[in-house]
XYZ file of C-alpha atoms in Angstrom:
401
model
C 3.442 -20.188 18.303
C 5.059 -18.032 15.637
C 2.558 -16.161 13.476
C 3.010 -15.897 9.700
C 3.134 -12.092 9.837
C 5.975 -12.233 12.349
C 7.998 -14.236 9.814
C 7.042 -11.862 7.003
C 8.213 -8.940 9.174
C 11.762 -10.221 8.718
C 11.417 -10.740 4.967
C 9.113 -8.184 3.329
C 10.766 -4.928 4.557
C 14.154 -6.223 3.403
C 12.718 -7.064 -0.009
C 11.142 -3.619 -0.215
C 14.467 -1.912 0.513
C 16.202 -4.163 -2.036
C 13.655 -3.164 -4.699
C 14.198 0.521 -3.850
C 17.993 0.119 -3.963
C 18.237 -1.870 -7.195
C 15.540 0.159 -8.924
C 17.281 3.415 -8.000
C 20.649 2.028 -9.083
C 19.254 0.963 -12.457
C 17.771 4.411 -13.016
C 20.701 6.518 -11.775
C 23.641 4.355 -12.901
C 22.263 2.841 -16.088
C 19.235 4.636 -17.508
C 20.331 8.262 -17.007
C 23.856 7.692 -18.491
C 22.231 5.755 -21.346
C 19.852 8.661 -22.049
C 22.741 11.158 -21.931
C 24.922 9.084 -24.269
C 22.078 8.626 -26.749
C 21.219 12.307 -26.868
C 22.839 14.548 -29.459
C 26.071 16.033 -28.159
C 25.061 19.560 -29.187
C 21.540 19.280 -27.776
C 22.305 20.982 -24.455
C 18.662 21.684 -23.628
C 17.760 18.016 -23.798
C 20.716 17.099 -21.607
C 19.661 19.684 -19.006
C 16.148 18.236 -19.004
C 17.579 14.760 -18.436
C 19.634 15.997 -15.472
C 16.569 17.802 -14.091
C 14.588 14.578 -14.499
C 17.316 12.779 -12.561
C 17.065 15.308 -9.712
C 13.271 14.921 -9.640
C 13.576 11.137 -9.357
C 16.227 11.436 -6.630
C 13.966 13.731 -4.599
C 11.004 11.368 -4.960
C 12.888 8.211 -4.033
C 14.534 9.969 -1.070
C 11.186 11.149 0.324
C 9.595 7.741 -0.266
C 12.433 5.918 1.502
C 12.447 8.375 4.413
C 8.684 8.030 4.939
C 8.862 4.249 4.595
C 11.591 3.996 7.238
C 9.766 6.455 9.517
C 6.678 4.222 9.492
C 8.810 1.084 9.837
C 10.524 2.489 12.934
C 7.165 3.689 14.278
C 8.107 7.382 14.271
C 4.508 8.447 13.600
C 3.035 6.510 16.501
C 0.936 8.957 18.481
C 2.108 9.459 22.036
C -0.851 11.131 23.725
C -0.457 13.081 26.903
C -0.862 10.588 29.736
C -3.184 12.948 31.587
C -5.351 13.465 28.496
C -5.569 9.720 27.887
C -6.313 9.090 31.557
C -9.088 11.690 31.356
C -10.565 9.944 28.295
C -10.441 6.564 30.040
C -12.099 8.177 33.052
C -14.873 9.395 30.731
C -15.435 5.755 29.797
C -15.606 4.760 33.446
C -18.018 7.661 34.040
C -20.082 6.524 31.024
C -20.057 10.005 29.523
C -18.778 9.030 26.036
C -19.438 6.265 23.509
C -17.338 3.166 24.142
C -17.301 -0.572 23.490
C -19.374 -2.500 26.001
C -18.757 -6.073 27.073
C -22.313 -6.783 28.237
C -25.805 -5.325 28.569
C -24.835 -3.645 31.839
C -22.385 -1.390 29.999
C -19.164 -2.792 31.423
C -16.224 -1.501 29.340
C -14.697 -4.066 26.997
C -11.301 -5.092 28.333
C -8.416 -6.959 26.745
C -7.880 -10.424 28.192
C -4.206 -10.321 27.136
C -3.042 -6.816 28.144
C -3.900 -7.070 31.857
C -7.556 -6.198 31.263
C -6.736 -2.869 29.632
C -9.840 -1.043 28.374
C -10.304 -1.318 24.592
C -12.013 1.853 23.328
C -14.175 2.023 20.236
C -12.009 1.584 17.097
C -9.358 -0.140 19.194
C -8.084 -3.702 18.967
C -5.422 -5.992 20.354
C -2.910 -6.773 17.595
C -1.528 -10.289 17.961
C 1.346 -9.470 15.589
C 2.514 -6.446 17.615
C 1.533 -7.971 20.963
C -0.250 -4.873 22.264
C -3.565 -3.053 22.189
C -3.683 -0.442 19.431
C -6.031 2.536 19.659
C -7.388 3.760 16.318
C -6.462 0.428 14.706
C -6.910 0.255 10.923
C -4.895 -2.786 9.850
C -1.571 -4.508 10.393
C 0.718 -4.106 7.375
C 3.564 -6.549 6.706
C 5.066 -4.083 4.210
C 6.010 -1.870 7.156
C 5.971 -4.503 9.939
C 3.733 -2.096 11.858
C 0.103 -1.401 12.616
C -1.441 1.328 10.483
C -3.551 3.518 12.764
C -6.148 6.134 11.889
C -4.662 8.438 14.508
C -1.005 8.226 13.474
C 0.222 6.329 10.417
C -2.709 6.232 7.976
C -1.814 9.648 6.541
C 1.913 8.903 5.933
C 0.858 5.456 4.659
C -1.232 7.167 1.960
C 1.655 9.541 1.228
C 4.062 6.618 0.755
C 1.638 5.102 -1.765
C 1.379 8.414 -3.647
C 5.140 9.053 -3.609
C 5.931 5.438 -4.460
C 3.553 5.526 -7.417
C 5.148 8.739 -8.695
C 8.667 7.383 -8.178
C 7.992 4.183 -10.109
C 6.303 6.094 -12.923
C 9.260 8.485 -13.125
C 11.705 5.580 -13.322
C 9.738 3.281 -15.617
C 8.434 5.716 -18.247
C 11.837 6.382 -19.930
C 12.876 2.731 -19.533
C 9.833 1.230 -21.254
C 10.741 2.375 -24.822
C 14.289 1.042 -24.436
C 13.200 -2.324 -23.029
C 10.362 -2.595 -25.574
C 12.832 -1.999 -28.414
C 15.117 -4.681 -26.989
C 12.180 -7.093 -26.718
C 11.323 -6.507 -30.377
C 14.936 -7.206 -31.345
C 14.980 -10.450 -29.346
C 11.711 -11.679 -30.858
C 12.716 -10.629 -34.380
C 16.017 -12.514 -34.149
C 15.131 -15.625 -32.119
C 11.500 -16.296 -33.098
C 11.942 -15.985 -36.848
C 11.074 -18.751 -39.272
C 14.561 -18.408 -40.742
C 17.833 -19.916 -39.605
C 18.159 -17.627 -36.558
C 15.062 -19.242 -35.069
C 16.449 -22.792 -35.251
C 17.695 -22.765 -31.643
C 14.317 -22.031 -30.031
C 12.474 -24.336 -32.421
C 14.805 -27.154 -31.419
C 14.623 -26.653 -27.631
C 11.180 -25.076 -27.119
C 8.620 -24.510 -29.860
C 8.567 -28.107 -31.153
C 8.869 -29.788 -27.734
C 5.976 -31.018 -25.602
C 7.168 -29.003 -22.602
C 6.718 -25.863 -24.672
C 2.951 -26.442 -24.414
C 2.786 -27.924 -20.920
C 1.585 -24.760 -19.153
C -0.734 -23.224 -21.714
C -0.290 -20.272 -24.086
C 0.904 -17.745 -21.478
C 3.550 -20.172 -20.225
C 4.541 -20.956 -23.829
C 5.168 -17.372 -24.898
C 6.716 -16.222 -21.627
C 9.087 -19.180 -21.852
C 9.868 -18.227 -25.442
C 10.734 -14.686 -24.372
C 12.979 -15.838 -21.520
C 14.819 -18.341 -23.716
C 15.065 -15.748 -26.476
C 16.893 -13.384 -24.118
C 19.157 -16.185 -22.875
C 20.199 -17.319 -26.369
C 20.173 -13.880 -28.007
C 23.944 -13.179 -27.553
C 24.884 -16.585 -28.975
C 22.537 -16.294 -31.960
C 23.629 -12.721 -32.643
C 27.286 -13.800 -32.829
C 26.400 -16.380 -35.462
C 24.154 -13.961 -37.369
C 25.499 -10.374 -37.090
C 22.873 -7.643 -37.367
C 23.217 -4.772 -39.884
C 24.780 -1.487 -38.691
C 22.518 1.188 -37.171
C 20.903 3.830 -39.386
C 23.057 6.766 -40.412
C 21.090 9.212 -38.273
C 22.101 7.243 -35.156
C 25.828 7.021 -35.830
C 26.573 10.311 -34.078
C 24.570 9.621 -30.901
C 27.334 9.968 -28.343
C 30.371 7.763 -28.127
C 28.478 4.714 -26.679
C 31.735 3.401 -25.225
C 30.285 2.879 -21.738
C 29.169 -0.638 -20.895
C 25.538 -0.724 -19.813
C 22.860 -3.374 -19.402
C 20.710 -1.156 -21.630
C 23.086 -1.213 -24.602
C 21.981 -4.739 -25.469
C 18.872 -6.775 -24.597
C 19.238 -8.099 -21.040
C 16.741 -10.303 -19.241
C 17.504 -8.541 -15.941
C 16.341 -5.188 -17.344
C 13.105 -6.736 -18.611
C 12.440 -8.397 -15.233
C 13.051 -5.140 -13.346
C 10.667 -3.184 -15.578
C 7.964 -5.863 -15.366
C 8.361 -6.128 -11.574
C 8.204 -2.344 -11.198
C 5.058 -2.228 -13.331
C 3.384 -4.930 -11.218
C 4.312 -3.117 -7.988
C 2.952 0.089 -9.518
C -0.406 -1.558 -10.267
C -0.614 -2.952 -6.726
C 0.157 0.455 -5.209
C -2.416 2.225 -7.386
C -5.042 -0.368 -6.409
C -4.174 -0.019 -2.713
C -4.321 3.774 -2.923
C -7.721 3.685 -4.624
C -9.101 1.234 -2.049
C -7.789 3.137 0.979
C -9.037 6.528 -0.224
C -12.363 5.448 -1.745
C -13.478 2.681 0.620
C -11.898 3.823 3.875
C -11.107 7.523 4.132
C -14.011 8.976 2.130
C -16.530 6.675 3.845
C -15.212 7.232 7.362
C -14.474 3.525 7.799
C -11.417 1.622 8.960
C -10.190 -1.570 7.332
C -11.147 -3.408 10.526
C -14.743 -2.172 10.294
C -14.968 -3.101 6.607
C -13.629 -6.617 7.271
C -16.070 -7.110 10.152
C -18.943 -6.269 7.792
C -17.636 -8.664 5.120
C -17.278 -11.508 7.590
C -20.783 -10.986 8.940
C -22.257 -11.089 5.423
C -20.158 -14.124 4.544
C -21.237 -16.113 7.600
C -24.735 -14.577 7.928
C -24.377 -14.172 11.671
C -27.333 -12.538 13.440
C -25.192 -11.584 16.443
C -22.551 -9.786 14.371
C -21.855 -6.136 14.996
C -20.379 -4.053 17.755
C -21.839 -3.435 21.206
C -21.657 0.200 22.314
C -22.600 2.218 25.355
C -24.482 5.354 24.263
C -24.603 8.131 26.881
C -27.807 10.109 27.505
C -28.505 13.455 25.868
C -27.222 16.543 27.633
C -29.781 17.728 30.167
C -31.639 14.413 30.119
C -32.076 12.335 33.237
C -32.145 8.930 31.568
C -29.183 6.670 32.202
C -28.150 5.917 28.627
C -28.190 2.422 27.169
C -26.213 -0.340 25.512
C -27.021 -0.966 21.836
C -25.946 -3.465 19.216
C -24.798 -1.701 16.027
C -25.164 -3.802 12.853
C -21.923 -4.417 10.940
C -21.022 -2.001 8.172
C -22.889 0.985 9.630
C -20.531 4.001 9.253
C -21.298 5.693 12.567
C -18.137 7.824 12.285
C -19.016 9.118 8.806
C -19.145 12.923 8.462
C -19.393 13.084 4.667
C -16.594 12.488 2.109
C -14.912 15.899 2.364
C -15.069 16.097 6.164
C -13.792 12.506 6.407
C -10.868 13.346 4.121
C -9.962 16.468 6.112
C -10.219 14.494 9.356
C -7.271 12.356 8.227
C -5.299 14.569 5.829
C -5.918 18.085 7.199
C -8.074 21.082 6.271
C -5.619 22.988 4.069
C -4.144 21.718 0.810
C -0.584 22.106 2.109
C -1.504 19.892 5.076
C -1.879 16.970 2.667
C 1.815 17.077 1.764
C 3.313 16.995 5.263
C 3.395 13.645 7.072
C 2.927 14.801 10.638
C -0.516 15.004 12.161
C -2.593 17.992 11.057
C -6.003 16.325 10.938
C -8.651 16.126 13.615
C -8.450 12.524 14.760
C -8.300 12.173 18.558
C -4.630 11.994 19.618
C -5.398 9.378 22.259
C -7.617 7.310 19.937
C -10.352 7.087 22.580
C -13.023 9.761 22.084
C -13.989 9.871 18.391
C -16.118 12.660 16.896
C -19.562 11.544 15.786
C -22.180 13.534 13.889
C -25.598 14.403 15.319
C -27.193 12.223 12.641
C -25.390 9.067 13.710
C -25.718 9.898 17.388
C -29.490 10.110 16.912
C -29.364 6.808 15.039
C -27.565 5.104 17.924
C -30.098 6.416 20.430
C -32.928 5.121 18.242
C -31.674 1.515 18.429
C -33.293 -0.949 20.793
C -31.633 -1.586 24.090
C -29.252 -4.527 23.935
C -30.133 -7.587 26.002
C -27.734 -10.388 26.901
C -30.591 -12.915 26.800
C -31.383 -12.045 23.173
C -27.725 -12.487 22.301
C -27.628 -15.876 24.025
C -30.713 -17.106 22.152
C -28.867 -16.900 18.847
C -26.549 -19.639 20.048
């Protein structure tokens, strides 16, 4: 059976690259020449600033695209030393580290799909990728890849930061131009005078102009205003520009920004919506996940348990004995939403992004997450909490059903 994400893998990345291509083309081939033509010919400083702004945008979009493709082609997937990973798995078999348990006896949790491969804590089998992923955070259709705490979470955050900056750089100078065009369209096509006859006849006085409510009505009026603007303008020529604008370049180059175009409005609106989504995603990932020491998987498990009010929700862990103690350790049931890998906001941030400020700006791994995604650091506070929990019993678990 084909999963929805597997279909989206073939669609979303292509759409993302199309947005990057057309957005960059609009900025570099239309907006920058428009800004240069509409700057005073003798204002060399302003022209240099525009060219510097162009270089800044080019650098941002290049870095964003490179990072996006690197995640898409799985270039940041951690490839731990086979001996080191084998040693970590052996620690699970020796019961010397914390791991996911399948039962009260402490048997390691194994994947029923991947030939009974051991699934360590913070690991999961991804049905979209068809493999077990250590350090699993979430599967992202934007990149057609799993985002992992050990490998791709850091460059994922960097793509969001760079993408936000790139869109802001491209949209900020375009908004005044498009807003001015929108005012011209509304002033010419929505007027109570003769220039507004066309829209009154086909939209404002018709029942379908009210069919979808006020938002639908005015959005439809804007779209139709742009469509009929050239025709109405030919019938009702506008006055010449003010005298102080007559010497703004030669304006002989054809551009979609010289006159109101619906395509320019759509691109700016789409870019603004993508910008808002990226800012929201960045805030959620940093605030809810990184600073709290939680993965998206752990957060979703907690939400589902609260939604369904399941008493048996949570994760079953083997907790080894204290050093120097002769007890045999125990299996415990950890309630959902307990951040057992939390080390405090700053330590959690450095764990992913790196200790030094310059570490935050390079995509390769400089944090302290385990390269094999098996043996995760845990604070003494949370280790004491785990040892204070009651011993897990299969019979108690069965009684809930």
